[in-house]
Short mmCIF file of C-alpha atoms and ligand atoms in Angstrom, two decimals:
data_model
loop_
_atom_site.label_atom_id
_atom_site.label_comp_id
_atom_site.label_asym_id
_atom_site.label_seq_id
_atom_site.Cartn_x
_atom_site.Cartn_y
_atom_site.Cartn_z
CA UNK A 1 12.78 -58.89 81.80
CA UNK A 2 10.65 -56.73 84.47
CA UNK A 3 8.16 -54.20 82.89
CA UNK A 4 7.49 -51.26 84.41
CA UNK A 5 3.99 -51.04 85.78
CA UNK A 6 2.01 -48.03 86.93
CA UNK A 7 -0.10 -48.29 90.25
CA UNK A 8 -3.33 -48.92 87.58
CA UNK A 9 -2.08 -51.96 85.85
CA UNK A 10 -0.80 -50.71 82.76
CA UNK A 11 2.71 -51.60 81.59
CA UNK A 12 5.01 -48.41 80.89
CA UNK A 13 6.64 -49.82 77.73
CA UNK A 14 6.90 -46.14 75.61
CA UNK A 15 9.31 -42.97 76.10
CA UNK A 16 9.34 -40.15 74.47
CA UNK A 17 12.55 -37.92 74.59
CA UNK A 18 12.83 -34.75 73.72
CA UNK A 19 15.55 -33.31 72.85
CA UNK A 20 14.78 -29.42 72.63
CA UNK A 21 11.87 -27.03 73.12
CA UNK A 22 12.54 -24.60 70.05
CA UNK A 23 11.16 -25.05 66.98
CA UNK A 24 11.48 -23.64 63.67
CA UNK A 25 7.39 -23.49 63.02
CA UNK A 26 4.83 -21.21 64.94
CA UNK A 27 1.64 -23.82 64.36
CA UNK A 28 -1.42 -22.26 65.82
CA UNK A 29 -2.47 -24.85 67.66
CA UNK A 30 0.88 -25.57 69.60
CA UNK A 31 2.72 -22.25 69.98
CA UNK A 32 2.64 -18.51 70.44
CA UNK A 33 3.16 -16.30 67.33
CA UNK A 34 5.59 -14.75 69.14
CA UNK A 35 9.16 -16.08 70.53
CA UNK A 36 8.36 -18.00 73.61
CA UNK A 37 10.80 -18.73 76.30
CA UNK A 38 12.57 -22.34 76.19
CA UNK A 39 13.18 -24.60 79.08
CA UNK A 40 16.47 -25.33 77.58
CA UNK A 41 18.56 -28.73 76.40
CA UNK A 42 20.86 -31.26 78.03
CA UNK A 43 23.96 -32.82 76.71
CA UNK A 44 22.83 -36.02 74.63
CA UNK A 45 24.71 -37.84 76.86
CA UNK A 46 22.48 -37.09 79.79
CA UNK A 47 19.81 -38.43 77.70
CA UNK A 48 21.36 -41.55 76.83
CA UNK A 49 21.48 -42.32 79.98
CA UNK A 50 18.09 -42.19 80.56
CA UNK A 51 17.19 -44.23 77.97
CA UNK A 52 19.72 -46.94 78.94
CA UNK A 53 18.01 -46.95 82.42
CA UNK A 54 14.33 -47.34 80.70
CA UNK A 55 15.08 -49.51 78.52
CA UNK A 56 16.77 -51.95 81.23
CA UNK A 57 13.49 -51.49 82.69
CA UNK A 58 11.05 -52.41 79.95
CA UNK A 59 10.80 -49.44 77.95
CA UNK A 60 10.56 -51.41 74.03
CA UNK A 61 9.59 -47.71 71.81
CA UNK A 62 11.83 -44.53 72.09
CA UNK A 63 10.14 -41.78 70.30
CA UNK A 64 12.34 -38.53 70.01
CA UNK A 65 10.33 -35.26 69.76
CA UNK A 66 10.41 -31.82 70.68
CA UNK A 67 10.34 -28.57 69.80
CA UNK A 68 11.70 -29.53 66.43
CA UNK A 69 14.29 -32.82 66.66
CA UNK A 70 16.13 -32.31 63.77
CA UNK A 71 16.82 -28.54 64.96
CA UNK A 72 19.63 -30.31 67.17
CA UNK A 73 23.04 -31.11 65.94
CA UNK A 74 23.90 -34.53 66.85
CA UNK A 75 20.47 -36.05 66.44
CA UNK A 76 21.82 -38.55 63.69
CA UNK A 77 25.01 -39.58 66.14
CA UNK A 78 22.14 -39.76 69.09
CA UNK A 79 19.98 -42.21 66.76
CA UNK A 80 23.22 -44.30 66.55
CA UNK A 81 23.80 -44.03 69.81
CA UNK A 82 20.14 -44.97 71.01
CA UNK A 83 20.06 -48.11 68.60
CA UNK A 84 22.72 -49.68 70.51
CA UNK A 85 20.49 -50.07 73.81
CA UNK A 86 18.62 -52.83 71.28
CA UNK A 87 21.34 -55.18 73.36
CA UNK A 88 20.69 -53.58 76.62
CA UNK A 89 16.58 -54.94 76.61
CA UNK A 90 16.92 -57.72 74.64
CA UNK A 91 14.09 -57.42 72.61
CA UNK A 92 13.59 -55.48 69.26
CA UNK A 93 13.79 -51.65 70.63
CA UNK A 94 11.52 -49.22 68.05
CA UNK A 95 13.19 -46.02 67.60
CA UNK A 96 11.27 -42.86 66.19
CA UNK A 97 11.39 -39.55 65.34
CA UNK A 98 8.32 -37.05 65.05
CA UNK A 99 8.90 -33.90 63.06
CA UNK A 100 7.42 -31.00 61.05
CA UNK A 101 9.83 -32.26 58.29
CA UNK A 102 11.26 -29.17 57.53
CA UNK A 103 14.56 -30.36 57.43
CA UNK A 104 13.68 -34.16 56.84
CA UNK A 105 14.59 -34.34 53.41
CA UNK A 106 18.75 -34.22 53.50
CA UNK A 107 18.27 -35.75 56.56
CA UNK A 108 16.25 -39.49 56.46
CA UNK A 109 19.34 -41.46 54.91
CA UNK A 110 21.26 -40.37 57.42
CA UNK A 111 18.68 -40.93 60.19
CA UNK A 112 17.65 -44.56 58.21
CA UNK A 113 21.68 -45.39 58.43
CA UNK A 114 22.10 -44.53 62.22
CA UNK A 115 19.32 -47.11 62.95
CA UNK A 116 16.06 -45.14 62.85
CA UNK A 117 13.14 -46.99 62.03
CA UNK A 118 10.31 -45.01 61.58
CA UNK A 119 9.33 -41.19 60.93
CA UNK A 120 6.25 -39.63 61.77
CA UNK A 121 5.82 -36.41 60.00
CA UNK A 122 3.53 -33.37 61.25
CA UNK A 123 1.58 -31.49 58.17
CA UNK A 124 -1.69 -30.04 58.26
CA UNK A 125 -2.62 -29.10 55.35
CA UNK A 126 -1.98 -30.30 51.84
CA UNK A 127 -2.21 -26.71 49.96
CA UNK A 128 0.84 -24.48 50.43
CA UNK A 129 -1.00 -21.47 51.49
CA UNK A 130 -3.37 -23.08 54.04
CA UNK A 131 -0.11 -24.60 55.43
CA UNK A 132 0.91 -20.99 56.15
CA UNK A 133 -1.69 -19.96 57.63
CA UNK A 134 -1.25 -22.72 60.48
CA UNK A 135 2.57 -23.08 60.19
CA UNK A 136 2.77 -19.23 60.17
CA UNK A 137 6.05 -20.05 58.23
CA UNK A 138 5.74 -19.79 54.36
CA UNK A 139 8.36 -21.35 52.47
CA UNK A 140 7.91 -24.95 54.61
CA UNK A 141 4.71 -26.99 52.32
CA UNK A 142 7.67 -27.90 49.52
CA UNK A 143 10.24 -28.44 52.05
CA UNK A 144 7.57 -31.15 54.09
CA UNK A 145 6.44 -32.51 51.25
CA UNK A 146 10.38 -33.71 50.11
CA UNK A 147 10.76 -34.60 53.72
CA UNK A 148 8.21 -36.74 53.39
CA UNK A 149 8.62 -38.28 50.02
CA UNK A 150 12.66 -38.70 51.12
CA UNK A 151 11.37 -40.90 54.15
CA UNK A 152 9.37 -43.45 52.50
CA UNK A 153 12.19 -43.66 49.46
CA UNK A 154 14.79 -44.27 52.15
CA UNK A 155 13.04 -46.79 54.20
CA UNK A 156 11.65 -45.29 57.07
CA UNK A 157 8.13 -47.88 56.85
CA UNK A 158 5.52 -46.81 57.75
CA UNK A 159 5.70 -42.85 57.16
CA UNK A 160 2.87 -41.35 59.19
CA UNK A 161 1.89 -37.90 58.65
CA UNK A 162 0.03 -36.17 61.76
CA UNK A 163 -2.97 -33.75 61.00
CA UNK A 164 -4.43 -31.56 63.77
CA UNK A 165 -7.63 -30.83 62.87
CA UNK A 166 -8.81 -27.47 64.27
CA UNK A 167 -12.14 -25.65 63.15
CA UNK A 168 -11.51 -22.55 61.39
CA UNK A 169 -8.32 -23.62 59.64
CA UNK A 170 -8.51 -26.53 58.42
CA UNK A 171 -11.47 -28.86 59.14
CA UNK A 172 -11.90 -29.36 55.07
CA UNK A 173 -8.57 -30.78 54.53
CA UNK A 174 -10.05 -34.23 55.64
CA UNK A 175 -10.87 -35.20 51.91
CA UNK A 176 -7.52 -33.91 50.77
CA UNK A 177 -5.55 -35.83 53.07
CA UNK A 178 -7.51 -39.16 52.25
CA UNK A 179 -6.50 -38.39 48.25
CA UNK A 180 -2.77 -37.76 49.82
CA UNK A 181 -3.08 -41.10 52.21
CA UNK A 182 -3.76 -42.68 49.04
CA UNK A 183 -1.39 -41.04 46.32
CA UNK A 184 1.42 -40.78 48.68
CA UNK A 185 1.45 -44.33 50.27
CA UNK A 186 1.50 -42.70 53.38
CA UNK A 187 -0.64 -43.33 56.55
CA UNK A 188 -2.46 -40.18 57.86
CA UNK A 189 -3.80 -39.84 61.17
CA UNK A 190 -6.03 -36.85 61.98
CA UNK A 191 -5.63 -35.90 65.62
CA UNK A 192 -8.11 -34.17 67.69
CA UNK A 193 -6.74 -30.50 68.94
CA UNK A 194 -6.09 -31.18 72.85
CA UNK A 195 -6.15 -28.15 75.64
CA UNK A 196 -2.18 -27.64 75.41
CA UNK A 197 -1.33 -24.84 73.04
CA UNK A 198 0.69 -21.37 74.27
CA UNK A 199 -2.01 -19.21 73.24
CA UNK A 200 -5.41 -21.09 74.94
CA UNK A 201 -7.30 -20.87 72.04
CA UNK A 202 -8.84 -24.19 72.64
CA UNK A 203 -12.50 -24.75 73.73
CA UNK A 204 -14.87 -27.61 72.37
CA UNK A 205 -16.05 -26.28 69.52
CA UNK A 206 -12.52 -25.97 67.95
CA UNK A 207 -12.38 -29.53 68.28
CA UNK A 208 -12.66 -31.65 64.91
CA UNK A 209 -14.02 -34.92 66.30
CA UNK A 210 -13.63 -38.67 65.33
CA UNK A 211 -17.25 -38.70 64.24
CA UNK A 212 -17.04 -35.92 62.10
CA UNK A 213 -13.93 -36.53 60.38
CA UNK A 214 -15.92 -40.48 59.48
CA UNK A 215 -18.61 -38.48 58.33
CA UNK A 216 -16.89 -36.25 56.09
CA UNK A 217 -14.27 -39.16 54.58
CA UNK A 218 -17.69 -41.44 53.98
CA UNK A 219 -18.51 -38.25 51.33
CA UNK A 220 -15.63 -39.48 49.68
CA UNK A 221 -14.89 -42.84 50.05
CA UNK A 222 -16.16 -45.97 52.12
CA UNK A 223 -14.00 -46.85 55.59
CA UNK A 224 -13.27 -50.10 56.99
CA UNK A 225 -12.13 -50.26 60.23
CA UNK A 226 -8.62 -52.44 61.15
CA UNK A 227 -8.62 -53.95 64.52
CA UNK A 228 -5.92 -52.63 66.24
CA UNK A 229 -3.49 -53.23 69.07
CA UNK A 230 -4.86 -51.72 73.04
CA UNK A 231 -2.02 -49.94 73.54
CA UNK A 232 -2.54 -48.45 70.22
CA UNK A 233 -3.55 -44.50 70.18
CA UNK A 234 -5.03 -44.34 67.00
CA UNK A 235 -8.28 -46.28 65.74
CA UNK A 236 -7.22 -46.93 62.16
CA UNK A 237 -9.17 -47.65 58.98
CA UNK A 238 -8.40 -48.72 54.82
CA UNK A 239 -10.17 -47.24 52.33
CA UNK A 240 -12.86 -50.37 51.36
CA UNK A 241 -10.86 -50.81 48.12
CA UNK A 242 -7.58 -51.50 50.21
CA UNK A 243 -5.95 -48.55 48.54
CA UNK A 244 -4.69 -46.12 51.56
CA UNK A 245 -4.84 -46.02 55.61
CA UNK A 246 -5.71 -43.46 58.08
CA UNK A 247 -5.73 -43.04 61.64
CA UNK A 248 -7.99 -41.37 64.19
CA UNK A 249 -6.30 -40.07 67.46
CA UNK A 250 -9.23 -38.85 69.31
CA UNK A 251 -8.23 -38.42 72.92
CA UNK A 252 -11.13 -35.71 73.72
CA UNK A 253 -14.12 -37.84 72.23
CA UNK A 254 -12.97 -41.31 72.77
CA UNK A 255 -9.80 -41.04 75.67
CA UNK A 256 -7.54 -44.09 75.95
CA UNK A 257 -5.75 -43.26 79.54
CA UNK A 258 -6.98 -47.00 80.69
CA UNK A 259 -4.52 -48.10 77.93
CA UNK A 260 -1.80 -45.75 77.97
CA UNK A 261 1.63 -47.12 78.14
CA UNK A 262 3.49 -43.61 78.04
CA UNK A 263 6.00 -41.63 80.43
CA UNK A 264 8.14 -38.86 78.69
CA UNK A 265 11.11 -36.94 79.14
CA UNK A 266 11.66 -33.16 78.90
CA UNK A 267 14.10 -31.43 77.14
CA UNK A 268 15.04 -30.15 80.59
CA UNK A 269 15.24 -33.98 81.82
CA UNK A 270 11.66 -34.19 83.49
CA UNK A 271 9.78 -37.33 83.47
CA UNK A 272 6.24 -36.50 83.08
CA UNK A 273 3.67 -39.31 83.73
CA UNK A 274 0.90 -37.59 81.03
CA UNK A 275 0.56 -34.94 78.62
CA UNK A 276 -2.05 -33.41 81.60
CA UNK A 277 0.14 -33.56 84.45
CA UNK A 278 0.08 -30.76 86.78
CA UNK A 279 3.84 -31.63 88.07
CA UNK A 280 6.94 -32.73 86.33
CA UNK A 281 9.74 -35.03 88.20
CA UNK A 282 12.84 -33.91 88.17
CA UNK A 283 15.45 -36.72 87.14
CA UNK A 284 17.90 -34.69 85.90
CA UNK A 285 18.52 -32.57 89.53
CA UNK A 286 19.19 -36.60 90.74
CA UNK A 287 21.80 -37.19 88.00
CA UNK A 288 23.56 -33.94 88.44
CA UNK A 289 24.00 -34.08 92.43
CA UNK A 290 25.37 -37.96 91.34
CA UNK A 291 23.00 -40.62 92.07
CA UNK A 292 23.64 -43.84 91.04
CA UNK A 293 21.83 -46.19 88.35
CA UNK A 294 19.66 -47.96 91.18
CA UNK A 295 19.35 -44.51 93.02
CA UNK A 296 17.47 -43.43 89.19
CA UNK A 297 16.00 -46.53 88.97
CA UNK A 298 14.44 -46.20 92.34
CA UNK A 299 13.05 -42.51 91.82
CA UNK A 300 11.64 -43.82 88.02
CA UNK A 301 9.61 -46.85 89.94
CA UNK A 302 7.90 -43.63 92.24
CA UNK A 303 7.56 -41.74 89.71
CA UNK A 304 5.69 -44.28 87.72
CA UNK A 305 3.16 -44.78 90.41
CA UNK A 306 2.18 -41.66 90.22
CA UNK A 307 0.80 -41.53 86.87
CA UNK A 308 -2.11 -40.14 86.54
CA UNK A 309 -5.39 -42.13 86.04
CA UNK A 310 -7.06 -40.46 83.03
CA UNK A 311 -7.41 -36.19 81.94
CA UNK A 312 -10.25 -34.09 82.34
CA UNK A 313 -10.04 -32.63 79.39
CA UNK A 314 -13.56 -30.68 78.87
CA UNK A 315 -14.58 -31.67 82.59
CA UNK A 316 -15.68 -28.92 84.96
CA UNK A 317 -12.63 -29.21 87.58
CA UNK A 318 -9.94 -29.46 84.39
CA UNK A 319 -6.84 -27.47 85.31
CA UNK A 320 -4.37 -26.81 82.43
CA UNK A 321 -0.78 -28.98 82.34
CA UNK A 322 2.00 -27.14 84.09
CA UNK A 323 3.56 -26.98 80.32
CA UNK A 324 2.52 -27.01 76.83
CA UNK A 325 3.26 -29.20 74.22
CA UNK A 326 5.97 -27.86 72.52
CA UNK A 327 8.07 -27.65 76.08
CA UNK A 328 6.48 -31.44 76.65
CA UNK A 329 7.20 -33.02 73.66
CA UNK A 330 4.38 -34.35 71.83
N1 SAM B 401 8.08 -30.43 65.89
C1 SAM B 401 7.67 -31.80 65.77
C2 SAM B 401 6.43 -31.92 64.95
O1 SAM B 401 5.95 -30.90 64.43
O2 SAM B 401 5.95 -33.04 64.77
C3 SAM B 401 7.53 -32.56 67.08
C4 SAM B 401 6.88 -31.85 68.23
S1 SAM B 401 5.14 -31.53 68.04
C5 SAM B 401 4.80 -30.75 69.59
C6 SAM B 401 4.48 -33.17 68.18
C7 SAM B 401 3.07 -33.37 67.74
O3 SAM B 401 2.20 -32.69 68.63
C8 SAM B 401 2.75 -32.85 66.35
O4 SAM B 401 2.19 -33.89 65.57
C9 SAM B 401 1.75 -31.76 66.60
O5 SAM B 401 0.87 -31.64 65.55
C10 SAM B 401 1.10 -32.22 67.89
N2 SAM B 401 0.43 -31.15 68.65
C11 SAM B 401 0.96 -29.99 69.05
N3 SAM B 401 0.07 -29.26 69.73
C12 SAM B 401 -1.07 -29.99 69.78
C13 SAM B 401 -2.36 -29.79 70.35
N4 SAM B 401 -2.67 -28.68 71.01
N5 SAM B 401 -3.28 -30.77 70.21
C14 SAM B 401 -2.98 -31.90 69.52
N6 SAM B 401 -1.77 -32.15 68.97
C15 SAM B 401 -0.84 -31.21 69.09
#
């Protein structure tokens, strides 16, 4: 099969869909306290589509995001729907959710039955009042934590829980989250707070770096770093007595643009080409006005070449994305 490949080499083999731009939290690092304006939702149909398309063109991991996923209705029947384009590539198609987990817990057997393989979770602290204070919603720590603990007891392997680590709030939960890594059999990955959030709050010093979140696990425990894949965001390490695994995404100290395999899709039915992009591409204006598969297919291979060469996140001429991440999908 063909695999899409941007004018830079690197193989486009990862979507990310989202399917809405609400969401039921107000994390400080993503969103605006207050209501923001959404970009709005498509049919899951539309969607479908879209994926078909990719995934006839080399697309092997479908991640669906948002806003918050399981806010939709129909997410479950559009997992079902999604694993049946595993015939459509050939090979194995991934399929993913990422979600604040709020709902998660009546939800992953459904989700695990409709063909969803893996669940990353988004939690930030492991105490329910620091949680809070970041979610700015406060009944959500015990309904995360079930979320969580229904994921790995259904299935869903691996369950990764995303930290943002943002100084301020919650640069001491590193220790905590090694203990949970460990207790919970779950993998943690700390990621570093990028320049996206509704309320531009970010500037260097907010940022929790890979080298400081190595030194302050060493106070606890020794690291051993696990070779990973290229195309793989996060450097990951085991605790040295193999008990427990966490991840590093640190795309402000250490970028990975030369390896990134990524396009996504809006809520709106955008493609965009990076999480930076200044412009979106507007594949869902083609479908309405009736093009045809090839006429899509055509308009994805431009699109693709167009994809960005790296951020310039912290660099002098850095201009901020034409969205943030919660009307990107993360
Ligand atoms: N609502 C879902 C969730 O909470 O996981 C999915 C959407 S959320 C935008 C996807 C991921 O983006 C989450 O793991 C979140 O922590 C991360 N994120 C949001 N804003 C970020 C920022 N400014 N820097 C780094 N990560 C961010």
């Amino acid at each position: 099969m063909s695999v899409l490949t941007d004018k830079f080499g690197r193989a486009i083999t990862d979507l990310r869909i989202s399917i809405t731009d609400r969401c039921n939290y107000k994390c400080v690092y993503c969103r605006t306290g207050n209501e923001g304006a959404v970009f709005g939702e498509l049919p899951f149909a539309d969607y479908l589509r879209m994926a078909q398309l990719l995934v006839g063109m080399g697309i092997r991991k479908v991640r669906i995001t948002g806003g918050e996923p399981l806010l939709r209705n129909g997410v479950v029947n559009f997992v079902r729907d999604l694993s049946q384009l595993r015939d459509v590539g050939g090979d194995p198609l991934d399929i993913a959710i990422t979600t604040n987990g709020h709902l998660l817990a009546d939800m992953a057997q459904p989700l695990k039955s409709a063909g969803l393989n893996r669940v990353t979770v988004s939690m930030d602290a492991v105490d329910p009042e620091r949680f809070a204070r970041i979610t700015r919603v406060s009944n959500g720590f015990d309904n995360v934590l079930a979320g969580i603990r229904a994921a790995r007891r259904v299935g869903l392997w691996p369950v990764k829980v995303n930290c943002v680590l943002m100084r301020g709030f919650n640069e001491d939960q590193v220790i905590p989250f090694g203990m949970f890594a460990r207790e919970e059999g779950v993998i943690v990955r700390f990621i570093e707070f990028m320049p996206l959030e509704e309320d531009r709050v970010w500037a260097p010093e907010t940022v929790v770096t890979l080298d400081e979140i190595l030194r302050r696990m060493a106070e606890y425990r020794p690291l051993v770093e696990i070779p990973h894949a290229r195309s793989e965001t996060a450097r990951r390490y085991r605790f040295e007595d193999g008990i427990g695994e966490i991840g590093i995404i640190a795309p402000v100290s250490h970028p990975f643009c030369g390896h990134c395999s990524r396009i996504r899709i809006t809520s709106d039915g955008k493609i965009r080409t990076c999480l930076f992009s200044i412009w979106d591409h507007d594949l869902h204006e083609l479908m309405r006005r009736g093009a045809s598969d090839e006429e899509l297919r055509q308009f994805i291979h431009g699109v693709v070449q167009r994809k960005e060469e790296r951020h310039h996140i912290g660099e002098p001429d850095f201009v901020p994305a034409s969205r943030t991440m919660v009307h990107i999908g993360g």
